Amino acid sequence: MLTEFSSGVDSPLIISSSNQSEPGSATWQQQLKAAVRSVPELLQRLDLTGHPIAGRADFEPQFPLRVPLSYVRRMTPGDPNDPLLLQVLPLTSERQPSAGFVDDPLQEQAHNPVPGLVHKYQGRALLITTQACAVHCRYCFRQHFPYAENRLTARQWQPALDYVRERPDIQEIILSGGDPLSLDNKALAELITALEQIPHLKTLRLHSRTPIVLPARIDAGLLDLLATTRLNTVLVLHANHARELNEELHPALAALRTTGTVLLNQTVLLKGINDQVDTLVDLSHALFGQGVLPYYLHVLDPVAGAAHFDTADEDARQLWQQMQAQLPGYLVPRLVREVPGDDHKRWINKA
Ligand code: SF4
């Protein structure tokens, strides 16, 4: 289960707009502390307390609600179908079992040779750096992952680092979680320093939704880490809708570009959120406008509790073909599914 953040003292590069709960000088850690964690508070902030959607909301979900105020501010008050709200609002329907939707849809626990490391694909391995996230997404495929068994302090990373050191074919390390940018800069610096000492490692990739929901996380310390490591750096953002890319993100993403980090994005195709061609085309343009290339359009991993977001593969293919007709090739993400046992993500743009 995804849980709490570590604390840190880095100063913010980006200061969020005014909000009484978030003073202008708030660090990203302070902004996280102020995140909304209760369904009634979220509904109240969005003027939805008396709306029928309140009757469908789960007030005590097993996977708790968490959403930073920066992200809440991008939602439209009074709109129960807001595509940002629906990504974070727990519904009682999540509790109903659905055939084929399971706790570990990618069978990652079968590729977990040492605590904290998942090794599925040739040439790269994934480090589970933390169990924490800035936001809790209702479609998260790791919402049931046994983080308690994979929760590592800095010293406990050693077996995972040794595993990588003993395998010269691993050239790329992917920091994942939870969300790796929920680590503070001190912890990240320690980990990156240890990784840099493994000679065959060339590339450091981070997968993170934090910059999208909490732009203040892109602080001076993080930028310095990315700019100075000897490793190639790739940041794969997780944005699902153009409305997530508001003006609060502009300076954060512009600053990231100055570090030489390659910025990519992956999107999860979500029924009722972004399963319209106009929505996906707008997202590709919005990403490119901020220097980010669309990389993957993932169909949903069948995780328990997320069946209401599922789209049929045939519908996904039709959407992708319509995107291809409307966008230059470099703005068309790869339509993929992750299939347990495959040695790479499976392209599903053709039946
Ligand atoms: S940010 Fe990613 S890992 Fe965290 S809850 Fe959302 S989808 Fe899951």
mmCIF file of C-alpha atoms and ligand atoms in Angstrom:
data_model
loop_
_atom_site.group_PDB
_atom_site.id
_atom_site.type_symbol
_atom_site.label_atom_id
_atom_site.label_comp_id
_atom_site.label_asym_id
_atom_site.label_seq_id
_atom_site.Cartn_x
_atom_site.Cartn_y
_atom_site.Cartn_z
ATOM 1 C CA MET A 1 0.000 0.000 0.000
ATOM 2 C CA LEU A 2 1.314 3.448 -0.880
ATOM 3 C CA THR A 3 1.930 5.495 2.252
ATOM 4 C CA GLU A 4 3.640 8.524 3.719
ATOM 5 C CA PHE A 5 6.431 10.737 2.463
ATOM 6 C CA SER A 6 9.904 11.207 3.805
ATOM 7 C CA SER A 7 10.641 14.742 4.910
ATOM 8 C CA GLY A 8 13.289 17.096 3.628
ATOM 9 C CA VAL A 9 14.384 20.700 3.706
ATOM 10 C CA ASP A 10 15.030 21.674 0.087
ATOM 11 C CA SER A 11 13.841 25.069 -0.940
ATOM 12 C CA PRO A 12 11.228 25.305 -3.664
ATOM 13 C CA LEU A 13 12.047 26.684 -7.094
ATOM 14 C CA ILE A 14 8.371 26.969 -7.943
ATOM 15 C CA ILE A 15 6.031 28.734 -5.589
ATOM 16 C CA SER A 16 2.380 27.871 -5.924
ATOM 17 C CA SER A 17 -0.319 30.470 -6.347
ATOM 18 C CA SER A 18 -2.092 31.929 -3.370
ATOM 19 C CA ASN A 19 -4.208 29.716 -1.179
ATOM 20 C CA GLN A 20 -4.856 30.154 2.496
ATOM 21 C CA SER A 21 -3.854 26.553 3.218
ATOM 22 C CA GLU A 22 -0.656 26.915 1.202
ATOM 23 C CA PRO A 23 1.387 30.023 1.976
ATOM 24 C CA GLY A 24 3.342 31.320 -1.006
ATOM 25 C CA SER A 25 6.609 30.309 0.654
ATOM 26 C CA ALA A 26 5.521 26.676 1.154
ATOM 27 C CA THR A 27 8.064 24.011 0.301
ATOM 28 C CA TRP A 28 6.886 20.959 -1.603
ATOM 29 C CA GLN A 29 6.913 19.028 1.672
ATOM 30 C CA GLN A 30 4.666 21.624 3.287
ATOM 31 C CA GLN A 31 2.369 21.511 0.278
ATOM 32 C CA LEU A 32 2.179 17.758 0.664
ATOM 33 C CA LYS A 33 1.239 18.070 4.289
ATOM 34 C CA ALA A 34 -1.621 20.311 3.200
ATOM 35 C CA ALA A 35 -2.849 17.757 0.616
ATOM 36 C CA VAL A 36 -6.508 16.785 0.801
ATOM 37 C CA ARG A 37 -6.896 13.394 2.460
ATOM 38 C CA SER A 38 -10.598 13.108 3.112
ATOM 39 C CA VAL A 39 -13.486 12.639 0.735
ATOM 40 C CA PRO A 40 -15.763 15.117 2.549
ATOM 41 C CA GLU A 41 -13.090 17.819 2.335
ATOM 42 C CA LEU A 42 -12.573 17.233 -1.386
ATOM 43 C CA LEU A 43 -16.306 17.303 -2.073
ATOM 44 C CA GLN A 44 -16.675 20.443 -0.006
ATOM 45 C CA ARG A 45 -13.848 22.243 -1.798
ATOM 46 C CA LEU A 46 -15.535 21.449 -5.121
ATOM 47 C CA ASP A 47 -19.059 22.392 -4.042
ATOM 48 C CA LEU A 48 -20.220 18.800 -4.514
ATOM 49 C CA THR A 49 -21.324 17.951 -0.976
ATOM 50 C CA GLY A 50 -25.020 17.801 -1.877
ATOM 51 C CA HIS A 51 -24.510 16.307 -5.329
ATOM 52 C CA PRO A 52 -25.542 12.684 -6.133
ATOM 53 C CA ILE A 53 -21.881 11.829 -6.683
ATOM 54 C CA ALA A 54 -21.400 12.184 -2.917
ATOM 55 C CA GLY A 55 -23.670 9.130 -2.542
ATOM 56 C CA ARG A 56 -21.363 7.090 -4.798
ATOM 57 C CA ALA A 57 -18.161 8.190 -3.057
ATOM 58 C CA ASP A 58 -16.336 5.828 -0.699
ATOM 59 C CA PHE A 59 -15.631 7.763 2.485
ATOM 60 C CA GLU A 60 -13.286 5.130 3.926
ATOM 61 C CA PRO A 61 -11.490 3.541 0.984
ATOM 62 C CA GLN A 62 -8.850 0.885 1.539
ATOM 63 C CA PHE A 63 -6.540 2.835 -0.808
ATOM 64 C CA PRO A 64 -6.901 6.251 0.822
ATOM 65 C CA LEU A 65 -7.582 9.503 -0.944
ATOM 66 C CA ARG A 66 -4.663 11.885 -1.358
ATOM 67 C CA VAL A 67 -4.534 14.875 -3.682
ATOM 68 C CA PRO A 68 -2.392 18.037 -3.479
ATOM 69 C CA LEU A 69 -4.187 21.365 -3.508
ATOM 70 C CA SER A 70 -2.297 22.382 -6.642
ATOM 71 C CA TYR A 71 -4.124 19.594 -8.482
ATOM 72 C CA VAL A 72 -7.468 20.332 -6.790
ATOM 73 C CA ARG A 73 -7.232 23.921 -8.057
ATOM 74 C CA ARG A 74 -7.255 22.607 -11.633
ATOM 75 C CA MET A 75 -10.633 20.900 -11.096
ATOM 76 C CA THR A 76 -13.879 22.648 -11.964
ATOM 77 C CA PRO A 77 -16.061 23.303 -8.903
ATOM 78 C CA GLY A 78 -19.552 21.876 -9.237
ATOM 79 C CA ASP A 79 -18.594 19.411 -11.997
ATOM 80 C CA PRO A 80 -18.957 15.781 -10.824
ATOM 81 C CA ASN A 81 -17.549 14.566 -14.153
ATOM 82 C CA ASP A 82 -14.380 16.614 -13.990
ATOM 83 C CA PRO A 83 -11.683 14.368 -15.548
ATOM 84 C CA LEU A 84 -9.160 15.284 -12.875
ATOM 85 C CA LEU A 85 -11.581 14.655 -10.023
ATOM 86 C CA LEU A 86 -12.569 11.236 -11.364
ATOM 87 C CA GLN A 87 -8.928 10.111 -11.307
ATOM 88 C CA VAL A 88 -8.695 10.589 -7.543
ATOM 89 C CA LEU A 89 -12.188 10.239 -6.090
ATOM 90 C CA PRO A 90 -12.761 6.821 -4.440
ATOM 91 C CA LEU A 91 -16.092 5.249 -5.391
ATOM 92 C CA THR A 92 -17.892 2.470 -3.564
ATOM 93 C CA SER A 93 -17.986 0.546 -6.874
ATOM 94 C CA GLU A 94 -14.218 -0.026 -6.452
ATOM 95 C CA ARG A 95 -15.072 -2.580 -3.764
ATOM 96 C CA GLN A 96 -17.045 -4.803 -6.119
ATOM 97 C CA PRO A 97 -15.007 -7.691 -7.539
ATOM 98 C CA SER A 98 -14.723 -7.781 -11.319
ATOM 99 C CA ALA A 99 -13.692 -10.884 -13.268
ATOM 100 C CA GLY A 100 -10.071 -10.681 -14.422
ATOM 101 C CA PHE A 101 -9.203 -7.684 -12.222
ATOM 102 C CA VAL A 102 -6.649 -8.773 -9.633
ATOM 103 C CA ASP A 103 -4.242 -7.402 -7.018
ATOM 104 C CA ASP A 104 -1.039 -7.993 -9.036
ATOM 105 C CA PRO A 105 -2.059 -7.699 -12.703
ATOM 106 C CA LEU A 106 1.511 -7.610 -13.985
ATOM 107 C CA GLN A 107 2.720 -10.484 -11.784
ATOM 108 C CA GLU A 108 5.644 -8.348 -10.691
ATOM 109 C CA GLN A 109 6.150 -10.386 -7.575
ATOM 110 C CA ALA A 110 7.465 -13.170 -9.842
ATOM 111 C CA HIS A 111 10.221 -10.802 -11.046
ATOM 112 C CA ASN A 112 11.292 -9.491 -7.660
ATOM 113 C CA PRO A 113 14.657 -11.333 -7.182
ATOM 114 C CA VAL A 114 15.829 -9.150 -4.276
ATOM 115 C CA PRO A 115 13.835 -6.710 -2.140
ATOM 116 C CA GLY A 116 13.229 -3.423 -3.887
ATOM 117 C CA LEU A 117 14.144 -4.563 -7.406
ATOM 118 C CA VAL A 118 11.984 -5.728 -10.308
ATOM 119 C CA HIS A 119 13.858 -7.231 -13.271
ATOM 120 C CA LYS A 120 11.567 -8.094 -16.159
ATOM 121 C CA TYR A 121 13.242 -6.770 -19.277
ATOM 122 C CA GLN A 122 16.691 -7.198 -20.772
ATOM 123 C CA GLY A 123 19.076 -4.307 -20.275
ATOM 124 C CA ARG A 124 17.131 -2.479 -17.605
ATOM 125 C CA ALA A 125 15.935 -3.020 -14.059
ATOM 126 C CA LEU A 126 13.496 -1.151 -11.882
ATOM 127 C CA LEU A 127 14.119 0.010 -8.319
ATOM 128 C CA ILE A 128 11.134 0.374 -6.002
ATOM 129 C CA THR A 129 12.538 3.392 -4.206
ATOM 130 C CA THR A 130 9.601 4.303 -1.996
ATOM 131 C CA GLN A 131 6.020 3.384 -1.299
ATOM 132 C CA ALA A 132 4.842 6.988 -1.256
ATOM 133 C CA CYS A 133 3.088 9.090 -3.881
ATOM 134 C CA ALA A 134 1.969 12.706 -3.930
ATOM 135 C CA VAL A 135 -1.385 11.653 -5.316
ATOM 136 C CA HIS A 136 -3.341 8.420 -5.121
ATOM 137 C CA CYS A 137 -4.704 7.465 -8.535
ATOM 138 C CA ARG A 138 -7.699 5.166 -8.483
ATOM 139 C CA TYR A 139 -6.382 3.191 -11.489
ATOM 140 C CA CYS A 140 -2.926 2.552 -9.980
ATOM 141 C CA PHE A 141 -1.705 -0.938 -10.871
ATOM 142 C CA ARG A 142 0.507 -1.004 -7.784
ATOM 143 C CA GLN A 143 -2.183 -0.027 -5.280
ATOM 144 C CA HIS A 144 -2.018 -3.536 -3.784
ATOM 145 C CA PHE A 145 1.778 -4.063 -4.155
ATOM 146 C CA PRO A 146 3.387 -5.417 -0.948
ATOM 147 C CA TYR A 147 5.421 -2.299 -0.285
ATOM 148 C CA ALA A 148 6.046 -3.308 3.320
ATOM 149 C CA GLU A 149 8.215 -6.193 2.031
ATOM 150 C CA ASN A 150 10.011 -3.924 -0.434
ATOM 151 C CA ARG A 151 10.486 -0.871 1.730
ATOM 152 C CA LEU A 152 14.160 -0.026 1.792
ATOM 153 C CA THR A 153 16.206 2.484 3.681
ATOM 154 C CA ALA A 154 19.374 3.764 2.021
ATOM 155 C CA ARG A 155 21.508 1.028 3.580
ATOM 156 C CA GLN A 156 19.056 -1.667 2.523
ATOM 157 C CA TRP A 157 19.473 -0.781 -1.152
ATOM 158 C CA GLN A 158 22.737 -2.718 -1.137
ATOM 159 C CA PRO A 159 21.367 -6.133 -2.289
ATOM 160 C CA ALA A 160 19.567 -4.444 -5.181
ATOM 161 C CA LEU A 161 22.691 -2.471 -6.095
ATOM 162 C CA ASP A 162 24.790 -5.657 -5.868
ATOM 163 C CA TYR A 163 22.305 -7.420 -8.151
ATOM 164 C CA VAL A 164 22.759 -4.689 -10.757
ATOM 165 C CA ARG A 165 26.542 -4.568 -10.312
ATOM 166 C CA GLU A 166 26.793 -8.306 -11.012
ATOM 167 C CA ARG A 167 24.888 -8.022 -14.301
ATOM 168 C CA PRO A 168 26.831 -5.964 -16.859
ATOM 169 C CA ASP A 169 23.984 -6.234 -19.369
ATOM 170 C CA ILE A 170 21.887 -3.868 -17.214
ATOM 171 C CA GLN A 171 22.616 -0.422 -18.646
ATOM 172 C CA GLU A 172 19.557 1.458 -17.444
ATOM 173 C CA ILE A 173 18.021 1.844 -14.008
ATOM 174 C CA ILE A 174 14.426 2.918 -13.683
ATOM 175 C CA LEU A 175 13.464 4.589 -10.429
ATOM 176 C CA SER A 176 9.878 3.851 -9.602
ATOM 177 C CA GLY A 177 7.713 3.366 -6.555
ATOM 178 C CA GLY A 178 5.331 4.649 -5.418
ATOM 179 C CA ASP A 179 6.844 7.717 -6.947
ATOM 180 C CA PRO A 180 10.638 8.256 -6.836
ATOM 181 C CA LEU A 181 10.214 12.015 -6.544
ATOM 182 C CA SER A 182 8.581 11.496 -3.186
ATOM 183 C CA LEU A 183 12.111 10.849 -1.930
ATOM 184 C CA ASP A 184 13.789 14.007 -0.728
ATOM 185 C CA ASN A 185 16.870 15.249 -2.554
ATOM 186 C CA LYS A 186 19.278 13.909 0.069
ATOM 187 C CA ALA A 187 17.974 10.366 -0.345
ATOM 188 C CA LEU A 188 17.916 10.706 -4.119
ATOM 189 C CA ALA A 189 21.480 12.030 -4.140
ATOM 190 C CA GLU A 190 22.695 9.057 -2.070
ATOM 191 C CA LEU A 191 21.022 6.624 -4.416
ATOM 192 C CA ILE A 192 22.244 8.325 -7.578
ATOM 193 C CA THR A 193 25.789 8.473 -6.221
ATOM 194 C CA ALA A 194 25.688 4.731 -5.532
ATOM 195 C CA LEU A 195 24.323 4.044 -9.020
ATOM 196 C CA GLU A 196 26.978 6.210 -10.661
ATOM 197 C CA GLN A 197 29.609 3.926 -9.148
ATOM 198 C CA ILE A 198 28.336 0.963 -11.170
ATOM 199 C CA PRO A 199 30.453 1.362 -14.314
ATOM 200 C CA HIS A 200 28.136 -0.319 -16.832
ATOM 201 C CA LEU A 201 25.132 1.848 -15.928
ATOM 202 C CA LYS A 202 24.544 4.521 -18.549
ATOM 203 C CA THR A 203 21.039 5.802 -18.037
ATOM 204 C CA LEU A 204 18.886 6.851 -15.116
ATOM 205 C CA ARG A 205 15.182 6.916 -15.852
ATOM 206 C CA LEU A 206 12.583 8.241 -13.448
ATOM 207 C CA HIS A 207 8.890 7.557 -13.798
ATOM 208 C CA SER A 208 6.945 10.176 -11.909
ATOM 209 C CA ARG A 209 3.537 11.791 -11.685
ATOM 210 C CA THR A 210 4.681 14.152 -8.943
ATOM 211 C CA PRO A 211 5.743 17.057 -11.221
ATOM 212 C CA ILE A 212 2.240 16.990 -12.724
ATOM 213 C CA VAL A 213 0.347 17.149 -9.444
ATOM 214 C CA LEU A 214 2.917 19.050 -7.368
ATOM 215 C CA PRO A 215 5.126 21.264 -9.579
ATOM 216 C CA ALA A 216 6.899 22.663 -6.507
ATOM 217 C CA ARG A 217 8.757 19.315 -6.308
ATOM 218 C CA ILE A 218 10.958 20.555 -9.173
ATOM 219 C CA ASP A 219 13.205 22.457 -6.824
ATOM 220 C CA ALA A 220 16.758 23.715 -7.155
ATOM 221 C CA GLY A 221 18.251 20.668 -5.452
ATOM 222 C CA LEU A 222 16.543 18.225 -7.789
ATOM 223 C CA LEU A 223 17.551 20.231 -10.857
ATOM 224 C CA ASP A 224 21.148 20.194 -9.668
ATOM 225 C CA LEU A 225 21.078 16.418 -9.225
ATOM 226 C CA LEU A 226 19.761 15.873 -12.726
ATOM 227 C CA ALA A 227 22.154 18.361 -14.294
ATOM 228 C CA THR A 228 25.309 17.012 -12.674
ATOM 229 C CA THR A 229 24.989 13.214 -12.702
ATOM 230 C CA ARG A 230 27.269 11.388 -15.141
ATOM 231 C CA LEU A 231 24.267 9.267 -16.168
ATOM 232 C CA ASN A 232 21.958 10.112 -19.064
ATOM 233 C CA THR A 233 18.696 11.245 -17.524
ATOM 234 C CA VAL A 234 15.174 10.521 -18.716
ATOM 235 C CA LEU A 235 12.036 11.629 -16.900
ATOM 236 C CA VAL A 236 8.821 9.911 -17.939
ATOM 237 C CA LEU A 237 5.947 12.039 -16.707
ATOM 238 C CA HIS A 238 2.490 10.599 -16.166
ATOM 239 C CA ALA A 239 -0.105 13.038 -17.481
ATOM 240 C CA ASN A 240 -3.519 11.857 -18.602
ATOM 241 C CA HIS A 241 -5.327 15.039 -19.622
ATOM 242 C CA ALA A 242 -4.378 18.406 -21.126
ATOM 243 C CA ARG A 243 -6.021 20.214 -18.195
ATOM 244 C CA GLU A 244 -3.327 18.784 -15.946
ATOM 245 C CA LEU A 245 -0.705 20.823 -17.819
ATOM 246 C CA ASN A 246 -1.646 24.268 -16.593
ATOM 247 C CA GLU A 247 0.487 27.388 -16.258
ATOM 248 C CA GLU A 248 1.762 26.275 -12.846
ATOM 249 C CA LEU A 249 3.734 23.545 -14.625
ATOM 250 C CA HIS A 250 5.395 25.774 -17.245
ATOM 251 C CA PRO A 251 8.333 27.023 -15.181
ATOM 252 C CA ALA A 252 8.891 23.590 -13.639
ATOM 253 C CA LEU A 253 9.096 21.842 -17.004
ATOM 254 C CA ALA A 254 11.157 24.647 -18.515
ATOM 255 C CA ALA A 255 13.619 24.294 -15.656
ATOM 256 C CA LEU A 256 13.783 20.528 -16.161
ATOM 257 C CA ARG A 257 14.682 21.050 -19.805
ATOM 258 C CA THR A 258 17.729 23.083 -18.802
ATOM 259 C CA THR A 259 19.199 20.009 -17.096
ATOM 260 C CA GLY A 260 19.452 18.105 -20.383
ATOM 261 C CA THR A 261 16.917 15.544 -19.158
ATOM 262 C CA VAL A 262 14.856 13.897 -21.894
ATOM 263 C CA LEU A 263 11.189 14.518 -21.084
ATOM 264 C CA LEU A 264 8.648 11.922 -22.156
ATOM 265 C CA ASN A 265 5.098 11.205 -21.087
ATOM 266 C CA GLN A 266 2.997 8.141 -20.623
ATOM 267 C CA THR A 267 -0.760 8.227 -20.440
ATOM 268 C CA VAL A 268 -3.173 5.633 -19.169
ATOM 269 C CA LEU A 269 -6.253 5.325 -21.366
ATOM 270 C CA LEU A 270 -9.128 5.800 -18.915
ATOM 271 C CA LYS A 271 -12.799 5.444 -19.696
ATOM 272 C CA GLY A 272 -14.668 8.644 -18.876
ATOM 273 C CA ILE A 273 -11.408 10.603 -18.486
ATOM 274 C CA ASN A 274 -9.533 10.680 -21.780
ATOM 275 C CA ASP A 275 -11.157 8.103 -24.099
ATOM 276 C CA GLN A 276 -12.083 10.687 -26.747
ATOM 277 C CA VAL A 277 -9.846 11.463 -29.702
ATOM 278 C CA ASP A 278 -10.077 15.238 -29.181
ATOM 279 C CA THR A 279 -8.952 14.824 -25.569
ATOM 280 C CA LEU A 280 -5.938 12.736 -26.563
ATOM 281 C CA VAL A 281 -4.994 15.048 -29.438
ATOM 282 C CA ASP A 282 -5.206 18.042 -27.096
ATOM 283 C CA LEU A 283 -2.979 16.240 -24.618
ATOM 284 C CA SER A 284 -0.304 15.528 -27.238
ATOM 285 C CA HIS A 285 -0.283 19.198 -28.299
ATOM 286 C CA ALA A 286 -0.202 20.404 -24.690
ATOM 287 C CA LEU A 287 2.731 18.112 -23.896
ATOM 288 C CA PHE A 288 4.703 19.245 -26.927
ATOM 289 C CA GLY A 289 3.960 22.856 -26.023
ATOM 290 C CA GLN A 290 5.868 22.223 -22.811
ATOM 291 C CA GLY A 291 8.743 20.318 -24.391
ATOM 292 C CA VAL A 292 7.494 16.813 -23.581
ATOM 293 C CA LEU A 293 7.079 14.034 -26.151
ATOM 294 C CA PRO A 294 4.177 11.559 -25.858
ATOM 295 C CA TYR A 295 5.757 8.126 -25.398
ATOM 296 C CA TYR A 296 3.157 5.558 -24.348
ATOM 297 C CA LEU A 297 -0.610 5.342 -24.363
ATOM 298 C CA HIS A 298 -1.188 2.427 -22.005
ATOM 299 C CA VAL A 299 -4.394 0.502 -21.864
ATOM 300 C CA LEU A 300 -5.433 -0.113 -18.285
ATOM 301 C CA ASP A 301 -3.721 -2.827 -16.297
ATOM 302 C CA PRO A 302 -6.536 -4.977 -14.872
ATOM 303 C CA VAL A 303 -6.056 -4.128 -11.227
ATOM 304 C CA ALA A 304 -8.749 -4.861 -8.678
ATOM 305 C CA GLY A 305 -10.906 -1.789 -8.061
ATOM 306 C CA ALA A 306 -10.291 -0.106 -11.424
ATOM 307 C CA ALA A 307 -12.646 -1.977 -13.763
ATOM 308 C CA HIS A 308 -14.794 1.127 -14.287
ATOM 309 C CA PHE A 309 -11.876 2.770 -16.157
ATOM 310 C CA ASP A 310 -11.434 -0.081 -18.635
ATOM 311 C CA THR A 311 -11.777 0.395 -22.405
ATOM 312 C CA ALA A 312 -12.035 -2.392 -24.967
ATOM 313 C CA ASP A 313 -8.892 -2.962 -27.042
ATOM 314 C CA GLU A 314 -10.842 -2.392 -30.253
ATOM 315 C CA ASP A 315 -12.005 1.034 -29.003
ATOM 316 C CA ALA A 316 -8.414 1.858 -28.034
ATOM 317 C CA ARG A 317 -7.202 0.907 -31.498
ATOM 318 C CA GLN A 318 -9.807 3.094 -33.188
ATOM 319 C CA LEU A 319 -8.837 6.040 -30.993
ATOM 320 C CA TRP A 320 -5.168 5.523 -31.796
ATOM 321 C CA GLN A 321 -5.861 5.388 -35.528
ATOM 322 C CA GLN A 322 -7.817 8.634 -35.286
ATOM 323 C CA MET A 323 -4.908 10.203 -33.411
ATOM 324 C CA GLN A 324 -2.558 9.038 -36.140
ATOM 325 C CA ALA A 325 -4.747 10.750 -38.732
ATOM 326 C CA GLN A 326 -4.722 14.052 -36.841
ATOM 327 C CA LEU A 327 -1.187 14.312 -35.455
ATOM 328 C CA PRO A 328 2.359 14.320 -36.793
ATOM 329 C CA GLY A 329 4.040 11.005 -36.089
ATOM 330 C CA TYR A 330 6.217 12.391 -33.305
ATOM 331 C CA LEU A 331 3.101 13.299 -31.296
ATOM 332 C CA VAL A 332 1.457 9.873 -31.575
ATOM 333 C CA PRO A 333 2.296 7.752 -28.516
ATOM 334 C CA ARG A 334 2.749 3.987 -28.806
ATOM 335 C CA LEU A 335 -0.422 2.158 -27.891
ATOM 336 C CA VAL A 336 0.723 -0.602 -25.557
ATOM 337 C CA ARG A 337 -0.302 -3.202 -23.055
ATOM 338 C CA GLU A 338 1.960 -4.811 -20.503
ATOM 339 C CA VAL A 339 1.531 -8.577 -20.605
ATOM 340 C CA PRO A 340 3.037 -10.684 -17.807
ATOM 341 C CA GLY A 341 5.804 -12.888 -19.199
ATOM 342 C CA ASP A 342 6.450 -10.774 -22.319
ATOM 343 C CA ASP A 343 10.001 -9.476 -22.704
ATOM 344 C CA HIS A 344 8.783 -6.005 -23.721
ATOM 345 C CA LYS A 345 5.574 -4.000 -23.746
ATOM 346 C CA ARG A 346 3.209 -5.268 -26.408
ATOM 347 C CA TRP A 347 2.173 -2.833 -29.148
ATOM 348 C CA ILE A 348 -1.546 -3.294 -29.743
ATOM 349 C CA ASN A 349 -2.219 -0.762 -32.493
ATOM 350 C CA LYS A 350 -3.099 -3.711 -34.769
ATOM 351 C CA ALA A 351 -5.536 -6.513 -33.858
HETATM 352 S S1 SF4 B 1 1.364 8.322 -8.969
HETATM 353 FE FE1 SF4 B 1 1.673 6.378 -10.070
HETATM 354 S S2 SF4 B 1 2.338 4.913 -8.484
HETATM 355 FE FE2 SF4 B 1 1.400 6.686 -7.438
HETATM 356 S S3 SF4 B 1 -0.764 6.172 -7.142
HETATM 357 FE FE3 SF4 B 1 -0.617 7.304 -9.078
HETATM 358 S S4 SF4 B 1 -0.383 5.707 -10.650
HETATM 359 FE FE4 SF4 B 1 0.115 4.753 -8.668
#
